[in-house]
Tab-separated table of C-alpha atoms in Angstrom:
chain	number	residue	atom	x	y	z
W	1376	UNK	CA	118.590	108.816	78.873
W	1377	UNK	CA	116.016	106.030	79.042
W	1378	UNK	CA	113.840	105.046	81.959
W	1379	UNK	CA	116.038	101.946	82.379
W	1380	UNK	CA	119.130	104.160	82.675
W	1381	UNK	CA	117.327	106.185	85.323
W	1382	UNK	CA	116.722	103.021	87.351
W	1383	UNK	CA	120.433	102.216	87.294
W	1384	UNK	CA	121.164	105.524	89.034
W	1385	UNK	CA	118.861	104.798	91.984
W	1386	UNK	CA	120.222	103.515	95.280
W	1387	UNK	CA	119.569	99.896	96.195
W	1388	UNK	CA	117.179	101.082	98.916
W	1389	UNK	CA	115.190	103.130	96.367
W	1390	UNK	CA	115.050	100.130	94.029
W	1391	UNK	CA	113.829	97.941	96.894
W	1392	UNK	CA	111.147	100.426	97.873
W	1393	UNK	CA	109.894	100.815	94.298
W	1394	UNK	CA	109.903	97.087	93.540
W	1395	UNK	CA	108.156	96.065	96.761
W	1396	UNK	CA	105.641	98.924	96.521
W	1397	UNK	CA	104.794	97.951	92.925
W	1398	UNK	CA	104.520	94.250	93.752
W	1399	UNK	CA	102.248	94.896	96.744
W	1400	UNK	CA	100.109	97.368	94.780
W	1401	UNK	CA	99.679	94.925	91.874
W	1402	UNK	CA	99.424	91.865	94.138
W	1403	UNK	CA	102.409	90.386	92.304
W	1404	UNK	CA	102.791	87.282	94.437
W	1405	UNK	CA	105.287	85.834	91.956
W	1406	UNK	CA	107.813	88.612	92.559
W	1407	UNK	CA	107.248	88.608	96.312
W	1408	UNK	CA	107.818	84.839	96.351
W	1409	UNK	CA	110.992	85.274	94.286
W	1410	UNK	CA	112.156	87.900	96.794
W	1411	UNK	CA	111.412	85.550	99.699
W	1412	UNK	CA	113.470	82.817	98.035
W	1413	UNK	CA	116.399	85.191	97.340
W	1414	UNK	CA	116.409	86.845	100.752
W	1415	UNK	CA	118.412	84.256	102.749
W	1416	UNK	CA	121.238	84.375	100.188
W	1417	UNK	CA	121.078	88.177	100.148
W	1418	UNK	CA	121.342	88.349	103.920
W	1419	UNK	CA	124.235	85.885	103.938
W	1420	UNK	CA	126.043	87.913	101.251
W	1421	UNK	CA	125.482	91.056	103.318
W	1422	UNK	CA	127.166	89.419	106.323
W	1423	UNK	CA	124.042	88.401	108.250
W	1424	UNK	CA	124.306	84.590	108.300
W	1425	UNK	CA	122.226	84.318	111.491
W	1426	UNK	CA	119.316	86.086	109.785
W	1427	UNK	CA	119.698	83.867	106.727
W	1428	UNK	CA	119.462	80.706	108.831
W	1429	UNK	CA	116.446	81.991	110.772
W	1430	UNK	CA	114.699	83.071	107.581
W	1431	UNK	CA	115.053	79.683	105.974
W	1432	UNK	CA	113.123	78.216	108.930
W	1433	UNK	CA	110.495	80.879	109.715
W	1434	UNK	CA	108.181	82.024	106.936
W	1435	UNK	CA	106.765	84.892	109.022
W	1436	UNK	CA	110.277	86.207	109.462
W	1437	UNK	CA	110.810	85.927	105.701
W	1438	UNK	CA	107.690	87.932	104.922
W	1439	UNK	CA	108.668	90.644	107.372
W	1440	UNK	CA	112.206	90.741	106.011
W	1441	UNK	CA	111.015	90.853	102.399
W	1442	UNK	CA	108.960	93.950	103.040
W	1443	UNK	CA	111.909	95.537	104.841
W	1444	UNK	CA	114.777	94.087	102.784
W	1445	UNK	CA	115.976	97.545	101.860
W	1446	UNK	CA	118.658	97.521	104.587
W	1447	UNK	CA	121.789	98.716	102.762
W	1448	UNK	CA	123.839	95.511	102.653
W	1449	UNK	CA	120.876	93.270	101.863
W	1450	UNK	CA	119.413	95.689	99.312
W	1451	UNK	CA	122.790	95.905	97.579
W	1452	UNK	CA	123.024	92.127	97.259
W	1453	UNK	CA	119.456	91.938	95.923
W	1454	UNK	CA	119.915	94.933	93.577
W	1455	UNK	CA	119.888	92.785	90.383
W	1456	UNK	CA	116.535	91.296	91.417
W	1457	UNK	CA	114.992	94.745	91.960
W	1458	UNK	CA	116.474	96.176	88.745
W	1459	UNK	CA	115.265	93.256	86.645
W	1460	UNK	CA	111.762	93.446	88.077
W	1461	UNK	CA	111.422	97.199	87.662
W	1462	UNK	CA	112.844	97.165	84.129
W	1463	UNK	CA	110.465	94.382	83.150
W	1464	UNK	CA	107.453	96.237	84.561
W	1465	UNK	CA	108.282	99.791	83.569
W	1466	UNK	CA	109.813	101.020	86.817
């Protein structure tokens, strides 16, 4: 089993935590920006359209949500983003 296979077995919340922790540790502003851009769609897909609308207007809300976007429904909808990032950067 490869490290990439191991990532696929993690929960969406675990993927979120690892990806955000790595990005913050390495000051990976590019990934954090990508997460901020994906977050409104992730929240809408998770059934939180009010949060999605608020996030598209308030950048401070986006930053807060990005760091805590591991909520189950949102994390599940953003799972491909977390998996891609962690696989690209060695988990």
